[in-house]
């Protein structure tokens, strides 16, 4: 009986080791990653300070371009927060995972707030700081195809949770926008927006990333508004958001989703407007529409509706 018990215990031990191995991952750099159950931490609410890191490309640039002005207009103390962006043109999740495993130095840009964080280091070192929220996104041409997200998103998010000093760090997803409907020969009808939404839904279920910044839906809301829509769907080149109302709506969406819960300030506390700068006109292939006293509340409404209903278009008139 004792021999049989020893064999049984040995078999059980082998099975437990195998099960643990299945529940963990080791990336190309040898970093052992935690099980995947921790990525659904909720957004921080009513906090003394907020530290956000966004990993992305020019779409993250557009979304945060005017955010500092909205934050200041809302009366939030800039000493209490920061939003840093790691931005590389056309970078996909795979590109960022390659950067992670190669220990390449990454430069961060502080777009909002005054809290100082390390700005030039490997992603491992950057992830290891005391972030409250870390935001990921997919390259726009692949944002409608969930099969391109993993294993890269899974491993990056796992690494972020495992390494971050704050074990309650919230992993968030930036759901980007569709191109102008007349952009090149690319399929950019509303049907593609539906595919972007479906990919985000599947990502949320599969990767357990529950915090969605629905910038794409906010822009789609504006495109269905007779007062806000433009001839090129609020884009300056068919792809990137138009200066003025386009970038403003995106920034409002980030504010409504990430800043409002943290500081208890909603968009009604800001009346920030924006005159188009000369360099913005020069950088625009298509129209740029100023944010004015007449349209800023409508822009805010597009963002508010998207945060309430992130996967459906809510026409704002």
PDB file of C-alpha atoms in Angstrom, residues 53 55 88 96 99-108 118-129 131 163:
ATOM      1  CA  UNK A  53       1.052  54.689 -19.350  1.00  0.00           C
ATOM      2  CA  UNK A  55       1.687  51.951 -25.374  1.00  0.00           C
ATOM      3  CA  UNK A  88       6.083  54.681 -32.543  1.00  0.00           C
ATOM      4  CA  UNK A  96       5.890  46.258 -29.127  1.00  0.00           C
ATOM      5  CA  UNK A  99      10.720  45.641 -28.268  1.00  0.00           C
ATOM      6  CA  UNK A 100       9.883  44.089 -24.899  1.00  0.00           C
ATOM      7  CA  UNK A 101      11.803  40.865 -25.498  1.00  0.00           C
ATOM      8  CA  UNK A 102      14.835  42.641 -26.959  1.00  0.00           C
ATOM      9  CA  UNK A 103      15.287  44.938 -23.939  1.00  0.00           C
ATOM     10  CA  UNK A 104      15.417  47.886 -26.317  1.00  0.00           C
ATOM     11  CA  UNK A 105      15.305  51.345 -24.752  1.00  0.00           C
ATOM     12  CA  UNK A 106      11.929  53.052 -25.098  1.00  0.00           C
ATOM     13  CA  UNK A 107      11.368  56.798 -24.807  1.00  0.00           C
ATOM     14  CA  UNK A 108       8.203  58.033 -23.102  1.00  0.00           C
ATOM     15  CA  UNK A 118      11.275  57.200 -15.621  1.00  0.00           C
ATOM     16  CA  UNK A 119      11.137  58.141 -19.311  1.00  0.00           C
ATOM     17  CA  UNK A 120      13.951  56.228 -21.044  1.00  0.00           C
ATOM     18  CA  UNK A 121      14.379  52.552 -20.266  1.00  0.00           C
ATOM     19  CA  UNK A 122      13.431  49.058 -21.399  1.00  0.00           C
ATOM     20  CA  UNK A 123       9.756  48.142 -21.304  1.00  0.00           C
ATOM     21  CA  UNK A 124      10.538  45.791 -18.426  1.00  0.00           C
ATOM     22  CA  UNK A 125      11.848  48.734 -16.399  1.00  0.00           C
ATOM     23  CA  UNK A 126       9.039  51.032 -17.493  1.00  0.00           C
ATOM     24  CA  UNK A 127       6.341  48.478 -16.628  1.00  0.00           C
ATOM     25  CA  UNK A 128       7.910  48.023 -13.179  1.00  0.00           C
ATOM     26  CA  UNK A 129       7.016  51.562 -12.117  1.00  0.00           C
ATOM     27  CA  UNK A 131       1.335  52.828 -12.704  1.00  0.00           C
ATOM     28  CA  UNK A 163       6.177  43.634 -13.176  1.00  0.00           C
TER      29      UNK A 163
END
